Amino acid sequence: MNANSLIAAMKELVGNANVVDTPSDMEPHLIDWRKRHSGKAACIVFPGTTAQVSAVLAFCNDNAVKVFPQGGNTSVCGGSVPDSSGASVLLNMRKMNRIIELNPRNNSMTVEAGCVLADIQAAALEVDRLFPLTLGAEGSCQIGGNIATNAGGTNVLRFGNTRDLILGVEVVLADGRIWNGLRSLRKNNSGYDLKNLFIGSEGTLGVVTAATLKLFPRPHAIATAMLGVETVSAAVDEGLKLQAAFPGELVGLELISQSEFDISLRHAANTRNPFQHTPNWTVLVELAAATGTSESLADRLTEALNDSFSNGAVQDAVIASNEQQRGELWRIRHHVTEANGREGMGLTHDIAVPTYRIPDFVERAGRALAEHYPTAVPVIVGHMGDGNLHYIAMFTHEYWASVEDKAAVQLKLSHLLYDISAEMGGTFSAEHGIGSLHVAEMEMYKDAAEVALMREFKQLLDPRNTMNPGRVLPNAAVAD
Ligand SMILES: Cc1cc2nc3c(=O)[nH]c(=O)nc-3n(C[C@H](O)[C@H](O)[C@H](O)COP(=O)(O)OP(=O)(O)OC[C@H]3O[C@@H](n4cnc5c(N)ncnc54)[C@H](O)[C@@H]3O)c2cc1C
């Protein structure tokens, strides 16, 4: 189908005001947040209702037009921009941003997929509830994107991934059929749990148009601390100790290497070093409790840390004494992605290993990097409590500009690290998803039967391969 006919059909289906086709208007949506992946589209469609999404998908399916769903465009693995054909539809969900129902008596909330995560968190707080999904991109990413990527973030240790926070979803399938699974039940064993097929499917099986979310009591006491430790082993041990000391209250346990800490201080606005000297490793700890006061929780944390101070396991510690200080500590953590972008060319790896293998991984990865890429600086930040590290090989912009075959370097370096992770029973993609960046690794690191089964699901739900083709599965089959 030629572009003009496609654009005319889209305008017919959703209205002129909801279709954009001029290059300058499309441009911001065609490049990703980190400016590393770009694509082309015939037009961008902004549906306002589930019925419009359904009409668009049915039309595209009938006419073999590819559809690329887009949320807040914060994907860090090339998942949120279209391919280079220029003949596709980019389906941007931002106009579907209504809160459909907020029900504190059921601890649930039903929202459209285009709601920005920070707005959902704020709406929950207004009724004295917590929606605990939190990540650095929360001011831009949408709940539909979070569901599509099964996003993680900094509260997974206590509340789980996005998957654990979803009670029901509404999905439009590739052929336009609507499945309304917006249930708000905690228990429902009536057949296969289809919602979990769509959570984490990155828009390859259908478009999430709405979701029912779990809410939790709003914590009234919060204690946040940064601990300075000498080694990664000491960090992991301290984490285990805190997990045992604060069951149900330890919500966040983040690890930051000295290199990452310094980069964040150098480039992120309004940050200051809470330590006199940046430690080798920093552990960011957060406790939250529904009752009590922040002061008493901080006192309990101080008491628990006393032992570790006396035996030298923890060398330095800063405990936030008010909300502003808490914000300052988190700022250093939350702004690493943009700070890294300013520092140089960071090749990021989103690996996870069993938590107790983190020190081993860091040690072996460091040796491999020093041997094969001595100019790269290891920069490490991650959700230590989940065994999830963002392991970044940081090159200077000047050095990277001089590398001739960038793709080859990236591939070889990544596979060095993924091999180490795989040998430890780990994964090459812990929370960011596959996007277009990690498609090749699916066949290299996953079980062949598992990938074959995924292809069968894809074939069943999207036989014409119009939904986000080229993402997640390598060369998804096309019927007819
Ligand atoms: C500063 C920063 C910090 C980050 N921190 C974290 C973190 O801690 N943990 C983490 O997991 N991720 C993190 N990310 C990655 C990213 O924010 C998440 O993957 C997020 O869930 C993506 O949401 P989005 O709305 O931006 O989706 P997009 O980036 O627009 O899209 C992501 C994928 O979802 C699909 N998609 C989007 N909306 C829908 C929909 N309604 N239906 C079907 N498919 C859809 C897209 O096609 C694409 O494949 C971070 C990113 C940045 C920039």
Coordinates of C-alpha atoms and ligand atoms in Angstrom, one line a residue:
M1 CA 0.0 0.0 0.0
N2 CA 1.4 3.4 -0.9
A3 CA 2.0 6.0 1.8
N4 CA -0.6 8.4 0.7
S5 CA -3.4 5.8 0.7
L6 CA -2.2 4.6 4.1
I7 CA -2.2 8.1 5.6
A8 CA -5.7 8.8 4.1
A9 CA -7.0 5.6 5.6
M10 CA -5.6 6.4 9.0
K11 CA -7.2 9.9 9.0
E12 CA -10.5 8.3 8.1
L13 CA -10.2 5.9 11.0
V14 CA -9.0 8.2 13.8
G15 CA -9.6 11.7 12.5
N16 CA -7.2 14.2 10.8
A17 CA -6.1 15.7 14.2
N18 CA -4.8 12.3 15.4
V19 CA -2.5 11.6 12.5
V20 CA 0.9 13.2 11.9
D21 CA 2.8 12.8 8.7
T22 CA 5.1 15.8 8.2
P23 CA 8.9 15.0 8.7
S24 CA 9.4 17.7 11.3
D25 CA 6.4 16.6 13.4
M26 CA 7.3 13.0 13.2
E27 CA 11.0 13.5 13.9
P28 CA 11.0 13.4 17.8
H29 CA 9.2 10.1 17.8
L30 CA 11.5 8.5 15.3
I31 CA 14.6 8.5 17.4
D32 CA 15.0 6.9 20.8
W33 CA 15.8 8.6 24.2
R34 CA 19.5 7.9 24.0
K35 CA 19.7 8.9 20.3
R36 CA 21.1 5.6 19.3
H37 CA 18.3 4.0 17.4
S38 CA 16.2 5.7 14.7
G39 CA 13.6 4.7 12.1
K40 CA 11.1 5.9 9.6
A41 CA 7.3 5.7 9.3
A42 CA 4.6 6.7 6.8
C43 CA 2.8 8.4 9.6
I44 CA 2.2 8.5 13.4
V45 CA -1.2 7.7 14.7
F46 CA -2.4 8.9 18.1
P47 CA -5.5 6.8 19.0
G48 CA -7.8 8.2 21.6
T49 CA -9.9 5.0 22.3
T50 CA -9.6 1.3 22.3
A51 CA -12.0 1.1 19.4
Q52 CA -9.7 3.3 17.4
V53 CA -6.7 1.1 18.2
S54 CA -8.8 -1.9 17.1
A55 CA -9.8 -0.2 13.8
V56 CA -6.1 0.7 13.0
L57 CA -4.8 -2.8 13.8
A58 CA -7.5 -4.5 11.8
F59 CA -6.8 -2.2 8.8
C60 CA -3.1 -2.7 9.0
N61 CA -3.5 -6.5 9.4
D62 CA -5.7 -6.7 6.3
N63 CA -3.3 -4.6 4.3
A64 CA 0.0 -6.1 5.6
V65 CA 1.1 -2.8 7.0
K66 CA 3.6 -3.0 9.9
V67 CA 2.6 -1.4 13.2
F68 CA 5.1 -0.2 15.8
P69 CA 3.5 0.6 19.2
Q70 CA 5.2 3.4 21.1
G71 CA 4.7 4.5 24.7
G72 CA 7.0 7.1 26.3
N73 CA 9.9 6.2 24.0
T74 CA 12.3 5.5 26.8
S75 CA 13.4 2.1 25.7
V76 CA 17.1 1.6 26.0
C77 CA 17.3 -1.4 23.6
G78 CA 15.8 0.0 20.4
G79 CA 12.3 -1.2 21.1
S80 CA 10.4 2.0 20.7
V81 CA 11.2 3.3 17.2
P82 CA 10.0 1.8 13.9
D83 CA 12.3 0.1 11.4
S84 CA 13.8 1.9 8.4
S85 CA 11.2 0.9 5.8
G86 CA 9.2 4.2 6.1
A87 CA 6.0 2.3 5.1
S88 CA 4.8 1.5 8.6
V89 CA 2.5 3.1 11.2
L90 CA 3.9 4.3 14.5
L91 CA 1.1 3.9 17.0
N92 CA 1.8 6.4 19.8
M93 CA -0.4 5.8 22.9
R94 CA 0.0 9.2 24.7
K95 CA -3.6 10.3 24.1
M96 CA -5.0 7.3 25.9
N97 CA -4.1 8.7 29.3
R98 CA -7.3 8.6 31.4
I99 CA -7.6 7.1 34.9
I100 CA -10.7 4.9 34.5
E101 CA -11.2 3.9 38.1
L102 CA -9.3 4.5 41.3
N103 CA -10.6 2.2 44.0
P104 CA -8.8 2.4 47.4
R105 CA -11.3 0.0 48.9
N106 CA -10.1 -2.7 46.5
N107 CA -6.5 -1.4 46.5
S108 CA -6.7 -1.2 42.7
M109 CA -6.7 1.3 39.9
T110 CA -7.7 0.9 36.3
V111 CA -5.9 3.2 33.8
E112 CA -5.5 3.6 30.1
A113 CA -2.1 2.5 28.7
G114 CA -0.8 6.0 27.8
C115 CA -0.8 7.2 31.4
V116 CA 2.6 8.4 32.5
L117 CA 4.0 6.3 35.4
A118 CA 4.7 9.4 37.6
D119 CA 1.0 10.5 37.2
I120 CA -0.2 7.1 38.3
Q121 CA 2.1 7.1 41.3
A122 CA 0.8 10.6 42.2
A123 CA -2.9 9.6 41.8
A124 CA -2.4 6.6 44.1
L125 CA -0.7 8.9 46.8
E126 CA -3.7 11.2 46.7
V127 CA -5.9 8.4 48.1
D128 CA -3.2 7.3 50.5
R129 CA -2.1 4.4 48.4
L130 CA 1.2 3.4 46.8
F131 CA 1.8 2.2 43.2
P132 CA 5.3 0.9 43.8
L133 CA 6.8 0.7 40.3
T134 CA 9.6 3.3 40.2
L135 CA 12.4 3.9 37.7
G136 CA 14.5 6.7 36.4
A137 CA 12.3 7.3 33.4
E138 CA 9.1 7.5 35.4
G139 CA 8.4 11.1 34.3
S140 CA 8.1 10.0 30.7
C141 CA 7.5 6.2 30.4
Q142 CA 3.9 5.0 30.2
I143 CA 2.2 2.2 32.0
G144 CA 1.6 0.5 28.6
G145 CA 5.3 0.5 27.9
N146 CA 6.1 -0.7 31.4
I147 CA 3.7 -3.6 30.9
A148 CA 5.0 -4.3 27.4
T149 CA 8.6 -4.5 28.8
N150 CA 7.7 -6.0 32.2
A151 CA 9.8 -3.1 33.7
G152 CA 11.8 -3.6 36.9
G153 CA 13.2 -0.6 38.7
T154 CA 14.3 0.1 42.2
N155 CA 11.5 -1.5 44.2
V156 CA 11.5 -5.0 42.7
L157 CA 13.1 -6.5 45.8
R158 CA 10.0 -5.8 47.9
F159 CA 7.2 -5.5 45.3
G160 CA 8.3 -7.5 42.3
N161 CA 8.4 -6.6 38.6
T162 CA 5.6 -4.9 36.7
R163 CA 4.2 -8.4 36.1
D164 CA 3.6 -8.8 39.9
L165 CA 1.7 -5.5 40.0
I166 CA -0.9 -6.2 37.3
L167 CA -4.3 -7.6 38.0
G168 CA -5.8 -7.4 34.5
V169 CA -5.1 -6.0 31.1
E170 CA -7.1 -5.0 28.0
V171 CA -5.3 -5.9 24.8
V172 CA -6.1 -5.3 21.1
L173 CA -4.9 -8.2 19.1
A174 CA -3.1 -8.0 15.7
D175 CA -6.3 -8.6 13.8
G176 CA -8.2 -5.9 15.7
R177 CA -10.0 -8.2 18.2
I178 CA -10.4 -6.7 21.7
W179 CA -9.8 -8.8 24.8
N180 CA -11.1 -7.1 27.8
G181 CA -9.3 -8.8 30.7
L182 CA -9.6 -5.8 33.1
R183 CA -10.4 -7.9 36.2
S184 CA -9.5 -6.6 39.7
L185 CA -9.3 -10.0 41.4
R186 CA -6.4 -11.3 43.5
K187 CA -7.4 -14.8 42.8
N188 CA -8.7 -16.2 39.5
N189 CA -7.7 -19.7 38.5
S190 CA -10.2 -20.0 35.6
G191 CA -8.0 -21.3 32.8
Y192 CA -4.7 -20.1 31.3
D193 CA -3.5 -16.8 32.7
L194 CA -3.3 -14.9 29.3
K195 CA -2.4 -11.6 30.8
N196 CA 1.1 -12.9 31.5
L197 CA 1.6 -13.7 27.9
F198 CA 1.1 -10.1 26.9
I199 CA 3.1 -8.7 29.9
G200 CA 6.7 -8.5 28.6
S201 CA 5.8 -9.3 25.0
E202 CA 7.1 -5.8 23.9
G203 CA 4.2 -5.1 21.5
T204 CA 4.8 -8.1 19.4
L205 CA 1.5 -9.9 20.2
G206 CA -0.9 -7.0 20.5
V207 CA -1.3 -3.5 21.9
V208 CA -2.1 -3.0 25.6
T209 CA -4.8 -0.4 25.8
A210 CA -5.6 -0.4 29.6
A211 CA -4.7 -2.2 32.8
T212 CA -5.8 -2.8 36.3
L213 CA -3.0 -2.2 38.8
K214 CA -2.4 -3.3 42.3
L215 CA -2.1 -0.6 45.0
F216 CA -0.5 -1.0 48.4
P217 CA -0.8 1.0 51.7
R218 CA 1.1 4.2 51.4
P219 CA 4.3 4.0 53.5
H220 CA 4.3 6.7 56.2
A221 CA 7.8 6.0 57.4
I222 CA 10.8 5.9 55.0
A223 CA 14.5 5.6 55.8
T224 CA 17.2 6.0 53.1
A225 CA 20.9 5.6 53.5
M226 CA 24.1 5.4 51.5
L227 CA 26.7 3.0 52.7
G228 CA 30.3 3.1 51.6
V229 CA 32.0 -0.4 51.4
E230 CA 35.4 -1.6 50.2
T231 CA 34.4 -4.6 48.1
V232 CA 31.4 -6.0 46.1
S233 CA 31.4 -9.0 48.5
A234 CA 31.0 -6.7 51.4
A235 CA 28.1 -5.0 49.6
V236 CA 26.3 -8.3 48.9
D237 CA 26.9 -9.5 52.5
E238 CA 25.6 -6.2 53.9
G239 CA 22.5 -6.5 51.7
L240 CA 21.8 -10.0 53.0
K241 CA 22.1 -8.8 56.5
L242 CA 19.7 -6.0 55.9
Q243 CA 17.2 -8.3 54.2
A244 CA 17.2 -10.5 57.3
A245 CA 17.0 -7.5 59.7
F246 CA 14.1 -5.7 57.9
P247 CA 11.8 -8.4 56.3
G248 CA 9.0 -6.6 54.5
E249 CA 10.5 -3.2 55.1
L250 CA 13.6 -3.3 52.8
V251 CA 12.3 -2.0 49.5
G252 CA 15.5 -0.9 47.7
L253 CA 19.1 -2.2 47.6
E254 CA 21.1 -0.5 44.9
L255 CA 24.8 -0.9 44.1
I256 CA 27.0 1.9 42.5
S257 CA 30.7 1.6 41.6
Q258 CA 33.0 4.4 42.4
S259 CA 33.4 5.1 38.6
E260 CA 29.6 5.5 38.2
F261 CA 29.2 7.6 41.4
D262 CA 31.9 10.1 40.1
I263 CA 30.2 10.2 36.7
S264 CA 26.9 11.0 38.2
L265 CA 28.4 13.7 40.4
R266 CA 30.2 15.2 37.4
H267 CA 27.3 15.4 35.0
A268 CA 23.9 15.2 36.7
A269 CA 22.6 18.6 37.8
N270 CA 22.1 19.4 41.5
T271 CA 24.1 16.5 42.8
R272 CA 26.6 16.7 45.7
N273 CA 28.8 14.1 47.2
P274 CA 27.3 13.0 50.6
F275 CA 30.7 11.3 51.5
Q276 CA 34.0 13.0 52.2
H277 CA 35.7 10.5 49.8
T278 CA 33.7 8.5 47.2
P279 CA 33.9 4.9 48.4
N280 CA 34.9 2.0 46.2
W281 CA 31.3 0.8 46.2
T282 CA 28.2 2.5 47.4
V283 CA 25.0 0.7 48.6
L284 CA 21.8 2.7 48.5
V285 CA 19.4 1.3 51.0
E286 CA 15.7 2.2 51.4
L287 CA 13.3 1.0 54.1
A288 CA 9.6 1.8 54.1
A289 CA 6.9 1.0 56.6
A290 CA 3.2 1.7 56.6
T291 CA 3.2 2.7 60.3
G292 CA 5.6 4.5 62.7
T293 CA 7.8 7.5 61.9
S294 CA 10.7 8.0 59.6
E295 CA 12.9 9.0 62.6
S296 CA 12.3 5.7 64.4
L297 CA 12.9 3.7 61.2
A298 CA 16.1 5.6 60.7
D299 CA 17.1 4.9 64.3
R300 CA 16.5 1.2 63.7
L301 CA 18.6 1.3 60.6
T302 CA 21.5 3.1 62.4
E303 CA 21.3 0.4 65.1
A304 CA 21.5 -2.4 62.6
L305 CA 24.5 -0.7 60.9
N306 CA 26.4 -0.3 64.1
D307 CA 27.8 -3.9 64.1
S308 CA 28.9 -3.5 60.5
F309 CA 30.7 -0.3 61.4
S310 CA 32.5 -1.9 64.3
N311 CA 33.7 -4.9 62.3
G312 CA 34.8 -2.8 59.4
A313 CA 32.2 -4.2 56.9
V314 CA 30.8 -0.7 56.3
Q315 CA 33.3 2.1 56.2
D316 CA 31.1 5.1 55.8
A317 CA 27.3 5.8 55.9
V318 CA 25.0 8.7 55.3
I319 CA 21.4 8.5 56.5
A320 CA 18.9 11.0 55.1
S321 CA 17.3 13.0 57.8
N322 CA 14.6 14.6 55.7
E323 CA 12.8 14.3 52.4
Q324 CA 15.2 16.7 50.7
Q325 CA 18.3 14.7 51.7
R326 CA 16.6 11.5 50.6
G327 CA 15.9 13.1 47.2
E328 CA 19.6 14.1 46.9
L329 CA 20.7 10.6 47.5
W330 CA 18.3 9.1 45.0
R331 CA 19.3 11.8 42.5
I332 CA 22.8 10.4 42.2
R333 CA 21.3 7.0 41.4
H334 CA 18.4 8.0 39.2
H335 CA 20.5 10.3 36.9
V336 CA 23.2 7.8 36.0
T337 CA 21.7 7.1 32.5
E338 CA 21.9 10.7 31.3
A339 CA 25.2 11.3 33.1
N340 CA 26.7 8.3 31.4
G341 CA 25.6 9.7 28.0
R342 CA 27.5 12.9 28.7
E343 CA 30.6 11.1 30.0
G344 CA 31.4 9.0 26.9
M345 CA 30.2 6.1 24.8
G346 CA 28.9 3.5 27.3
L347 CA 28.1 0.0 26.1
T348 CA 25.4 -1.0 28.5
H349 CA 24.7 -4.6 29.5
D350 CA 21.6 -5.4 31.6
I351 CA 22.6 -8.7 33.1
A352 CA 21.3 -10.6 36.1
V353 CA 23.0 -13.5 37.9
P354 CA 22.0 -15.2 41.2
T355 CA 22.6 -12.5 43.8
Y356 CA 25.5 -14.4 45.5
R357 CA 27.4 -14.6 42.2
I358 CA 27.5 -10.8 41.8
P359 CA 31.1 -10.5 43.2
D360 CA 32.3 -13.3 40.9
F361 CA 30.6 -11.7 37.9
V362 CA 32.2 -8.3 38.6
E363 CA 35.6 -9.9 39.1
R364 CA 35.5 -12.0 35.9
A365 CA 34.0 -9.3 33.8
G366 CA 36.6 -6.8 35.0
R367 CA 39.4 -9.2 34.0
A368 CA 37.9 -9.9 30.6
L369 CA 37.5 -6.1 29.9
A370 CA 41.0 -5.3 31.0
E371 CA 42.4 -8.1 28.8
H372 CA 40.4 -7.4 25.6
Y373 CA 39.4 -3.7 25.9
P374 CA 41.9 -2.0 28.2
T375 CA 40.7 1.5 27.2
A376 CA 37.2 0.8 28.5
V377 CA 36.4 1.7 32.1
P378 CA 34.0 -0.6 33.9
V379 CA 31.1 1.5 35.2
I380 CA 28.6 -0.5 37.3
V381 CA 25.2 0.4 38.7
G382 CA 22.4 -2.0 39.5
H383 CA 19.6 -3.4 41.5
M384 CA 21.8 -5.5 43.7
G385 CA 18.9 -7.0 45.6
D386 CA 17.6 -8.6 42.4
G387 CA 21.0 -9.7 41.1
N388 CA 20.6 -7.2 38.3
L389 CA 23.6 -5.2 37.2
H390 CA 23.9 -2.6 34.5
Y391 CA 27.5 -3.3 33.5
I392 CA 28.7 -0.5 31.3
A393 CA 32.0 -0.5 29.3
M394 CA 32.7 3.2 29.1
F395 CA 34.9 4.5 26.2
T396 CA 35.8 8.2 25.7
H397 CA 33.9 9.8 22.8
E398 CA 37.2 10.4 21.1
Y399 CA 38.3 6.8 21.3
W400 CA 34.8 5.6 20.1
A401 CA 34.9 7.9 17.1
S402 CA 38.1 6.3 16.0
V403 CA 36.7 2.7 16.1
E404 CA 36.1 1.6 12.6
D405 CA 33.8 -1.4 13.0
K406 CA 31.7 -0.3 16.0
A407 CA 29.1 -3.0 15.6
A408 CA 31.8 -5.7 15.7
V409 CA 33.4 -4.3 18.9
Q410 CA 30.0 -4.0 20.5
L411 CA 29.0 -7.6 19.6
K412 CA 32.3 -9.1 20.8
L413 CA 32.5 -7.2 24.0
S414 CA 28.8 -7.9 24.8
H415 CA 29.3 -11.6 24.2
L416 CA 32.3 -11.7 26.5
L417 CA 30.1 -10.5 29.3
Y418 CA 27.0 -12.5 28.3
D419 CA 29.1 -15.7 28.3
I420 CA 30.2 -15.0 31.8
S421 CA 26.7 -14.3 32.9
A422 CA 25.4 -17.5 31.2
E423 CA 28.0 -19.7 32.8
M424 CA 26.7 -18.4 36.2
G425 CA 23.1 -19.3 35.3
G426 CA 22.4 -15.6 34.5
T427 CA 20.7 -13.7 31.7
F428 CA 21.7 -11.2 29.0
S429 CA 18.5 -9.2 29.6
A430 CA 17.2 -8.7 33.1
E431 CA 14.7 -5.9 32.9
H432 CA 15.1 -3.7 29.7
G433 CA 13.8 -6.4 27.3
I434 CA 15.0 -7.4 23.9
G435 CA 13.9 -4.6 21.6
S436 CA 15.8 -4.7 18.3
L437 CA 19.2 -4.7 20.0
H438 CA 19.2 -8.1 21.6
V439 CA 17.3 -10.2 19.0
A440 CA 20.4 -12.2 18.0
E441 CA 21.1 -13.2 21.6
M442 CA 17.7 -14.8 21.9
E443 CA 18.9 -17.7 19.8
M444 CA 22.4 -17.7 21.2
Y445 CA 21.6 -17.8 24.9
K446 CA 18.0 -19.2 25.2
D447 CA 16.9 -22.7 25.1
A448 CA 16.0 -23.7 21.5
A449 CA 12.7 -25.2 22.6
E450 CA 11.8 -22.1 24.5
V451 CA 12.4 -19.9 21.4
A452 CA 10.5 -22.3 19.2
L453 CA 7.5 -22.1 21.6
M454 CA 7.6 -18.3 21.5
R455 CA 7.6 -18.4 17.7
E456 CA 4.4 -20.6 17.9
F457 CA 2.7 -18.1 20.1
K458 CA 3.7 -15.3 17.7
Q459 CA 2.5 -17.3 14.7
L460 CA -0.9 -17.9 16.5
L461 CA -1.5 -14.4 17.5
D462 CA 0.1 -12.5 14.7
P463 CA 0.3 -14.8 11.7
R464 CA 0.9 -11.9 9.3
N465 CA 3.8 -10.5 11.5
T466 CA 2.4 -7.0 11.5
M467 CA 2.9 -6.3 15.2
N468 CA 6.3 -4.8 16.0
P469 CA 8.2 -7.1 13.6
G470 CA 11.9 -7.5 14.1
R471 CA 11.5 -7.2 17.9
V472 CA 12.1 -10.0 20.4
L473 CA 12.1 -12.9 17.9
P474 CA 14.6 -13.2 15.1
N475 CA 12.9 -13.5 11.7
A476 CA 9.4 -14.2 13.0
A477 CA 7.6 -16.3 10.4
V478 CA 5.0 -14.7 8.1
A479 CA 2.0 -16.8 7.0
D480 CA 0.6 -16.6 3.5
Ligands
LIG1 C1 16.7 7.1 32.6 C2 16.1 5.8 32.3 C3 16.0 4.9 33.4 C4 15.5 3.6 33.2 N1 15.4 2.8 34.2 C5 14.8 1.5 34.1 C6 14.7 0.7 35.2 O1 15.2 0.9 36.3 N2 14.1 -0.5 35.0 C7 13.6 -0.9 33.8 O2 13.0 -2.0 33.6 N3 13.7 -0.1 32.7 C8 14.3 1.1 32.8 N4 14.4 2.0 31.7 C9 13.9 1.5 30.4 C10 12.5 2.0 30.1 O3 12.1 3.2 30.8 C11 11.4 1.0 30.4 O4 11.7 -0.1 29.5 C12 10.0 1.4 30.2 O5 9.1 0.4 30.7 C13 9.6 1.7 28.8 O6 8.3 2.4 28.8 P1 7.9 3.4 27.6 O7 6.5 3.8 27.9 O8 8.9 4.5 27.4 O9 7.9 2.4 26.4 P2 8.6 2.6 25.0 O10 10.1 2.9 25.2 O11 7.9 3.6 24.1 O12 8.4 1.2 24.3 C14 9.0 0.0 24.9 C15 8.5 -1.2 24.2 O13 7.1 -1.4 24.6 C16 6.3 -1.4 23.5 N5 5.1 -0.7 23.9 C17 5.0 0.5 24.4 N6 3.7 0.8 24.7 C18 3.0 -0.3 24.4 C19 1.6 -0.6 24.5 N7 0.7 0.2 25.0 N8 1.2 -1.9 24.1 C20 2.1 -2.7 23.5 N9 3.4 -2.5 23.4 C21 3.8 -1.2 23.8 C22 7.1 -0.7 22.4 O14 6.7 -1.2 21.1 C23 8.5 -1.2 22.7 O15 8.7 -2.5 22.2 C24 15.0 3.2 31.9 C25 15.1 4.1 30.8 C26 15.6 5.4 31.0 C27 15.7 6.3 29.9

